[in-house]
Amino acid sequence: MERKKASEFDQELLNLFDQYVHGAISRRDFMDGAAKFAVGGLTAAAIFEALRPNYAYAGAGPQR
């Protein structure tokens, strides 16, 4: 599955994730808020994983 770009997520969800990342809300609060975006079999936990940075990609360099 290809990773989504930030532009493919709802801005409200991105704002919620930003609050979590910067310590303004707990992970539980993020999950509770993200639950309303969970549709079509996508859970709040899956949304979290999709938003979370994957640092392995950072050092991979350009893909050919």
Short mmCIF file of C-alpha atoms in Angstrom, two decimals:
data_model
loop_
_atom_site.label_atom_id
_atom_site.label_comp_id
_atom_site.label_asym_id
_atom_site.label_seq_id
_atom_site.Cartn_x
_atom_site.Cartn_y
_atom_site.Cartn_z
CA MET A 1 0.00 0.00 0.00
CA GLU A 2 1.35 3.41 -0.96
CA ARG A 3 1.70 6.03 1.79
CA LYS A 4 -0.73 8.92 1.61
CA LYS A 5 0.44 12.51 1.33
CA ALA A 6 -0.58 15.09 3.93
CA SER A 7 -2.81 16.74 1.35
CA GLU A 8 -4.92 13.57 1.21
CA PHE A 9 -5.97 13.87 4.88
CA ASP A 10 -8.66 16.14 6.27
CA GLN A 11 -7.15 19.34 7.72
CA GLU A 12 -8.99 18.83 11.02
CA LEU A 13 -7.33 15.42 11.37
CA LEU A 14 -3.91 16.91 10.61
CA ASN A 15 -4.49 19.60 13.24
CA LEU A 16 -5.45 16.91 15.75
CA PHE A 17 -2.27 14.94 14.95
CA ASP A 18 -0.19 18.12 15.29
CA GLN A 19 -1.64 18.67 18.77
CA TYR A 20 -0.73 15.10 19.71
CA VAL A 21 2.81 15.33 18.33
CA HIS A 22 3.47 18.56 20.21
CA GLY A 23 2.09 17.26 23.50
CA ALA A 24 -1.08 19.36 23.65
CA ILE A 25 -3.28 16.23 23.80
CA SER A 26 -2.75 12.62 24.83
CA ARG A 27 -2.67 9.65 22.47
CA ARG A 28 -6.07 8.63 23.83
CA ASP A 29 -7.46 12.09 23.00
CA PHE A 30 -6.02 11.80 19.49
CA MET A 31 -7.57 8.34 19.02
CA ASP A 32 -10.94 9.57 20.29
CA GLY A 33 -10.84 12.53 17.89
CA ALA A 34 -9.57 10.46 14.97
CA ALA A 35 -12.38 7.93 15.42
CA LYS A 36 -14.81 10.20 13.57
CA PHE A 37 -12.56 9.98 10.49
CA ALA A 38 -12.46 6.18 10.63
CA VAL A 39 -14.63 4.98 7.75
CA GLY A 40 -14.65 2.05 5.36
CA GLY A 41 -12.82 -0.33 7.68
CA LEU A 42 -10.07 2.18 8.53
CA THR A 43 -9.61 2.37 12.32
CA ALA A 44 -8.26 5.25 14.38
CA ALA A 45 -5.12 3.15 14.96
CA ALA A 46 -4.67 2.72 11.20
CA ILE A 47 -5.06 6.47 10.75
CA PHE A 48 -2.37 7.02 13.40
CA GLU A 49 -0.01 4.63 11.59
CA ALA A 50 -0.67 6.38 8.28
CA LEU A 51 0.14 9.79 9.76
CA ARG A 52 3.15 8.67 11.78
CA PRO A 53 6.48 9.38 10.08
CA ASN A 54 8.48 6.38 8.89
CA TYR A 55 12.09 7.35 9.48
CA ALA A 56 13.34 4.44 7.39
CA TYR A 57 12.15 6.34 4.30
CA ALA A 58 14.23 9.38 5.28
CA GLY A 59 17.57 7.67 4.67
CA ALA A 60 16.51 5.67 1.65
CA GLY A 61 17.35 8.36 -0.89
CA PRO A 62 15.59 8.68 -4.24
CA GLN A 63 13.65 5.67 -5.46
CA ARG A 64 14.47 4.41 -8.95
#
